[in-house]
Short mmCIF file of C-alpha atoms in Angstrom, two decimals:
data_model
loop_
_atom_site.label_atom_id
_atom_site.label_comp_id
_atom_site.label_asym_id
_atom_site.label_seq_id
_atom_site.Cartn_x
_atom_site.Cartn_y
_atom_site.Cartn_z
CA UNK A 254 -15.01 -17.76 22.20
CA UNK A 255 -16.56 -14.45 23.26
CA UNK A 256 -14.13 -11.59 23.88
CA UNK A 257 -14.50 -10.11 27.35
CA UNK A 258 -15.00 -6.38 27.58
CA UNK A 259 -13.32 -6.23 30.99
CA UNK A 260 -10.07 -4.53 29.91
CA UNK A 261 -11.86 -1.66 28.14
CA UNK A 262 -12.23 0.63 31.19
CA UNK A 263 -8.55 0.22 32.06
CA UNK A 264 -7.46 0.85 28.49
CA UNK A 265 -9.66 3.93 28.32
CA UNK A 266 -8.20 5.30 31.52
CA UNK A 267 -4.67 4.73 30.25
CA UNK A 268 -5.42 6.27 26.86
CA UNK A 269 -7.16 9.36 28.26
CA UNK A 270 -4.73 10.16 31.08
CA UNK A 271 -2.41 12.97 30.01
CA UNK A 272 0.17 11.70 32.51
CA UNK A 273 0.46 8.33 30.76
CA UNK A 274 3.87 8.04 29.04
CA UNK A 275 3.47 8.61 25.30
CA UNK A 276 4.67 5.14 24.32
CA UNK A 277 2.28 3.40 26.71
CA UNK A 278 -0.55 5.68 25.62
CA UNK A 279 -0.06 4.68 21.97
CA UNK A 280 -0.11 0.99 22.93
CA UNK A 281 -3.28 1.49 24.98
CA UNK A 282 -4.99 3.34 22.12
CA UNK A 283 -4.11 0.65 19.60
CA UNK A 284 -5.40 -2.06 21.95
CA UNK A 285 -8.54 -0.03 22.67
CA UNK A 286 -9.32 0.33 18.95
CA UNK A 287 -8.89 -3.41 18.34
CA UNK A 288 -10.83 -4.54 21.41
CA UNK A 289 -13.67 -2.07 20.84
CA UNK A 290 -14.12 -3.49 17.34
CA UNK A 291 -14.06 -7.05 18.72
CA UNK A 292 -16.80 -6.41 21.30
CA UNK A 293 -18.69 -4.03 18.95
CA UNK A 294 -18.45 -1.09 21.31
CA UNK A 295 -18.23 2.37 19.78
CA UNK A 296 -15.18 4.48 20.40
CA UNK A 297 -15.73 7.83 22.10
CA UNK A 298 -14.07 11.20 21.35
CA UNK A 299 -12.63 11.32 24.88
CA UNK A 300 -10.73 8.11 24.15
CA UNK A 301 -8.46 10.18 21.92
CA UNK A 302 -8.38 13.41 23.93
CA UNK A 303 -4.56 13.61 24.36
CA UNK A 304 -4.01 12.65 20.73
CA UNK A 305 -6.54 15.21 19.53
CA UNK A 306 -4.84 17.82 21.71
CA UNK A 307 -1.57 17.17 19.87
CA UNK A 308 -3.21 18.44 16.67
CA UNK A 309 -3.34 21.90 18.21
CA UNK A 310 0.24 21.90 19.52
CA UNK A 311 2.43 24.92 18.82
CA UNK A 312 5.00 22.71 17.07
CA UNK A 313 4.19 21.67 13.50
CA UNK A 314 6.21 18.50 14.07
CA UNK A 315 3.94 17.49 16.96
CA UNK A 316 0.84 18.27 14.89
CA UNK A 317 2.16 16.23 11.98
CA UNK A 318 3.04 13.33 14.26
CA UNK A 319 -0.46 13.45 15.73
CA UNK A 320 -1.96 13.09 12.25
CA UNK A 321 0.36 10.19 11.50
CA UNK A 322 -0.53 8.40 14.74
CA UNK A 323 -4.26 8.77 14.03
CA UNK A 324 -3.72 7.31 10.56
CA UNK A 325 -1.76 4.41 12.05
CA UNK A 326 -4.64 3.59 14.41
CA UNK A 327 -6.85 3.07 11.39
CA UNK A 328 -10.38 3.74 10.24
CA UNK A 329 -12.31 3.81 13.54
CA UNK A 330 -9.98 6.39 15.08
CA UNK A 331 -9.97 8.47 11.89
CA UNK A 332 -13.77 8.54 11.82
CA UNK A 333 -13.95 9.75 15.43
CA UNK A 334 -11.34 12.46 14.83
CA UNK A 335 -12.31 13.37 11.25
CA UNK A 336 -13.47 16.84 12.27
CA UNK A 337 -10.20 17.64 14.04
CA UNK A 338 -8.20 16.30 11.08
CA UNK A 339 -10.24 18.38 8.63
CA UNK A 340 -9.27 21.50 10.59
CA UNK A 341 -5.60 20.63 10.04
CA UNK A 342 -6.17 20.84 6.28
CA UNK A 343 -5.91 24.60 6.83
CA UNK A 344 -2.72 24.34 8.89
CA UNK A 345 0.10 26.81 8.25
CA UNK A 346 2.49 23.90 7.65
CA UNK A 347 2.28 22.03 4.35
CA UNK A 348 3.66 18.95 6.10
CA UNK A 349 0.76 18.99 8.56
CA UNK A 350 -1.77 19.58 5.79
CA UNK A 351 -0.35 16.65 3.87
CA UNK A 352 -0.35 14.38 6.92
CA UNK A 353 -3.97 15.33 7.66
CA UNK A 354 -4.95 14.44 4.08
CA UNK A 355 -3.29 11.06 4.39
CA UNK A 356 -4.94 10.42 7.77
CA UNK A 357 -8.40 11.13 6.35
CA UNK A 358 -7.58 8.82 3.47
CA UNK A 359 -6.98 5.99 5.93
CA UNK A 360 -10.76 5.68 6.24
CA UNK A 361 -12.93 5.57 3.09
CA UNK A 362 -15.86 6.74 5.23
CA UNK A 363 -13.95 9.79 6.49
CA UNK A 364 -12.51 10.51 3.04
CA UNK A 365 -15.97 10.58 1.52
CA UNK A 366 -17.42 12.71 4.32
CA UNK A 367 -14.50 15.17 3.98
CA UNK A 368 -14.21 14.92 0.19
CA UNK A 369 -15.20 18.53 -0.47
CA UNK A 370 -12.46 19.80 1.84
CA UNK A 371 -9.94 17.33 0.41
CA UNK A 372 -10.87 18.48 -3.11
CA UNK A 373 -10.01 22.07 -2.14
CA UNK A 374 -6.58 20.79 -1.14
CA UNK A 375 -6.04 19.78 -4.78
CA UNK A 376 -5.51 23.51 -5.34
CA UNK A 377 -2.97 23.87 -2.52
CA UNK A 378 0.18 25.80 -3.32
CA UNK A 379 2.43 22.94 -2.17
CA UNK A 380 2.85 19.87 -4.34
CA UNK A 381 3.05 17.58 -1.30
CA UNK A 382 -0.45 18.60 -0.20
CA UNK A 383 -1.92 18.25 -3.69
CA UNK A 384 -0.40 14.79 -3.97
CA UNK A 385 -1.62 13.69 -0.52
CA UNK A 386 -5.12 14.98 -1.28
CA UNK A 387 -5.16 12.87 -4.46
CA UNK A 388 -4.02 9.86 -2.48
CA UNK A 389 -6.73 10.42 0.15
CA UNK A 390 -9.49 10.72 -2.45
CA UNK A 391 -8.08 7.71 -4.27
CA UNK A 392 -8.68 5.60 -1.16
CA UNK A 393 -12.43 5.97 -1.72
CA UNK A 394 -13.72 5.39 -5.28
CA UNK A 395 -16.95 7.26 -4.45
CA UNK A 396 -14.91 10.31 -3.39
CA UNK A 397 -12.94 10.26 -6.64
CA UNK A 398 -16.14 9.94 -8.65
CA UNK A 399 -17.64 12.88 -6.78
CA UNK A 400 -14.66 15.11 -7.58
CA UNK A 401 -13.42 13.60 -10.84
CA UNK A 402 -13.32 16.95 -12.62
CA UNK A 403 -11.12 18.48 -9.90
CA UNK A 404 -8.73 15.51 -10.02
CA UNK A 405 -8.60 15.72 -13.82
CA UNK A 406 -7.43 19.33 -13.55
CA UNK A 407 -4.16 17.97 -12.17
CA UNK A 408 -3.32 16.17 -15.42
CA UNK A 409 -1.43 19.30 -16.39
CA UNK A 410 0.12 20.00 -12.98
CA UNK A 411 3.73 21.19 -13.04
CA UNK A 412 4.70 18.57 -10.44
CA UNK A 413 5.57 15.05 -11.59
CA UNK A 414 4.48 13.72 -8.19
CA UNK A 415 1.04 15.36 -8.43
CA UNK A 416 0.41 14.10 -11.99
CA UNK A 417 1.41 10.60 -10.90
CA UNK A 418 -0.90 10.83 -7.86
CA UNK A 419 -3.82 12.00 -10.02
CA UNK A 420 -3.29 9.02 -12.27
CA UNK A 421 -3.25 6.64 -9.31
CA UNK A 422 -6.39 8.20 -7.85
CA UNK A 423 -8.25 7.45 -11.08
CA UNK A 424 -6.84 3.93 -11.21
CA UNK A 425 -8.70 3.26 -7.96
CA UNK A 426 -11.97 4.51 -9.51
CA UNK A 427 -12.08 3.23 -13.08
CA UNK A 428 -15.67 4.23 -13.75
CA UNK A 429 -14.99 7.83 -12.74
CA UNK A 430 -12.20 8.14 -15.29
CA UNK A 431 -14.25 7.25 -18.38
CA UNK A 432 -15.49 10.81 -19.14
CA UNK A 433 -11.84 11.91 -19.09
CA UNK A 434 -10.38 9.20 -21.35
CA UNK A 435 -9.78 11.58 -24.30
CA UNK A 436 -7.69 13.81 -22.02
CA UNK A 437 -5.80 10.81 -20.64
CA UNK A 438 -4.98 9.52 -24.12
CA UNK A 439 -3.56 12.93 -25.06
CA UNK A 440 -1.72 13.04 -21.74
CA UNK A 441 -0.07 9.67 -22.38
CA UNK A 442 1.20 10.79 -25.78
CA UNK A 443 2.65 14.04 -24.40
CA UNK A 444 3.84 13.03 -20.94
CA UNK A 445 7.65 13.48 -20.66
CA UNK A 446 8.15 11.50 -17.45
CA UNK A 447 8.59 7.81 -18.01
CA UNK A 448 7.24 6.69 -14.62
CA UNK A 449 3.99 8.57 -15.25
CA UNK A 450 3.65 7.07 -18.73
CA UNK A 451 3.94 3.66 -17.07
CA UNK A 452 1.20 4.58 -14.59
CA UNK A 453 -1.01 5.87 -17.42
CA UNK A 454 -0.55 2.62 -19.32
CA UNK A 455 -1.63 0.72 -16.22
CA UNK A 456 -4.66 3.01 -15.86
CA UNK A 457 -5.82 2.52 -19.46
CA UNK A 458 -5.27 -1.23 -19.15
CA UNK A 459 -7.41 -1.26 -16.01
CA UNK A 460 -10.21 0.63 -17.79
CA UNK A 461 -9.97 -1.88 -20.64
CA UNK A 462 -11.44 0.09 -23.56
CA UNK A 463 -10.82 -1.91 -26.80
CA UNK A 464 -10.10 1.26 -28.77
CA UNK A 465 -7.01 1.88 -26.64
CA UNK A 466 -5.27 -1.34 -27.71
CA UNK A 467 -3.19 0.26 -30.47
CA UNK A 468 -2.22 3.24 -28.32
CA UNK A 469 -1.16 0.95 -25.49
CA UNK A 470 0.95 -1.21 -27.81
CA UNK A 471 2.72 1.87 -29.14
CA UNK A 472 3.20 3.32 -25.66
CA UNK A 473 4.72 0.07 -24.40
CA UNK A 474 7.08 -0.08 -27.37
CA UNK A 475 8.24 3.46 -26.65
CA UNK A 476 8.63 2.67 -22.99
CA UNK A 477 10.92 -0.22 -23.76
CA UNK A 478 12.68 -2.25 -21.13
CA UNK A 479 15.49 0.11 -20.12
CA UNK A 480 14.69 1.71 -16.72
CA UNK A 481 17.94 3.62 -16.33
CA UNK A 482 17.24 7.14 -15.08
CA UNK A 483 13.65 6.27 -14.19
CA UNK A 484 12.29 8.48 -11.44
CA UNK A 485 10.86 6.03 -8.92
CA UNK A 486 7.69 7.30 -7.26
CA UNK A 487 5.89 5.54 -4.37
CA UNK A 488 4.00 2.44 -5.46
CA UNK A 489 5.58 2.17 -8.93
CA UNK A 490 6.89 -1.30 -9.74
CA UNK A 491 8.91 -2.21 -12.75
CA UNK A 492 9.69 -5.64 -14.03
#
């Protein structure tokens, strides 16, 4: 049946009213995003006014939470607030910068539109931000392809988390990684961290170049089956 648009005005009023309790406001925003998509009605910047205001709060914790709530609302909200999130990529707090990266990555459209700014975050002085920027770009294969050289620069990053994130970003964009396969093969042979070697094996398997068969067999033999002492990073599964 057809979804009625009747509740939209009430939801908008609840979402926009700064006096609405925070918990109820979040529920109204989530319902507004879902219903707007169902009736094909565009969201408006004012729908997120209180949430956008939180991004400018004096407390870094409030700003970070605002980024996380926008990400949780999903793509449509991220697209509307992409400009405000991009401003947080220059925040004084690394935690806010990282959360803003992840929020932009929740929408491939926003990640691609903000890819140049996200690519600059790959040079951030904090490993959390560099990792989150990789993750955000990795959510949009076109964004990774556009900034493949910048992502490849992180193959030699001092942070295990950042190297792992760079690998995962390329796994999401297999075509973009092909010009960098020689570097990745060298990386696999010299990488000291076992969890990253596992991720590199998965990346080369996903690319599927026949010439890598022998290297992959050798890498798997070295990896073995013993996972004791393995540093577990987000998204890594072992069998």
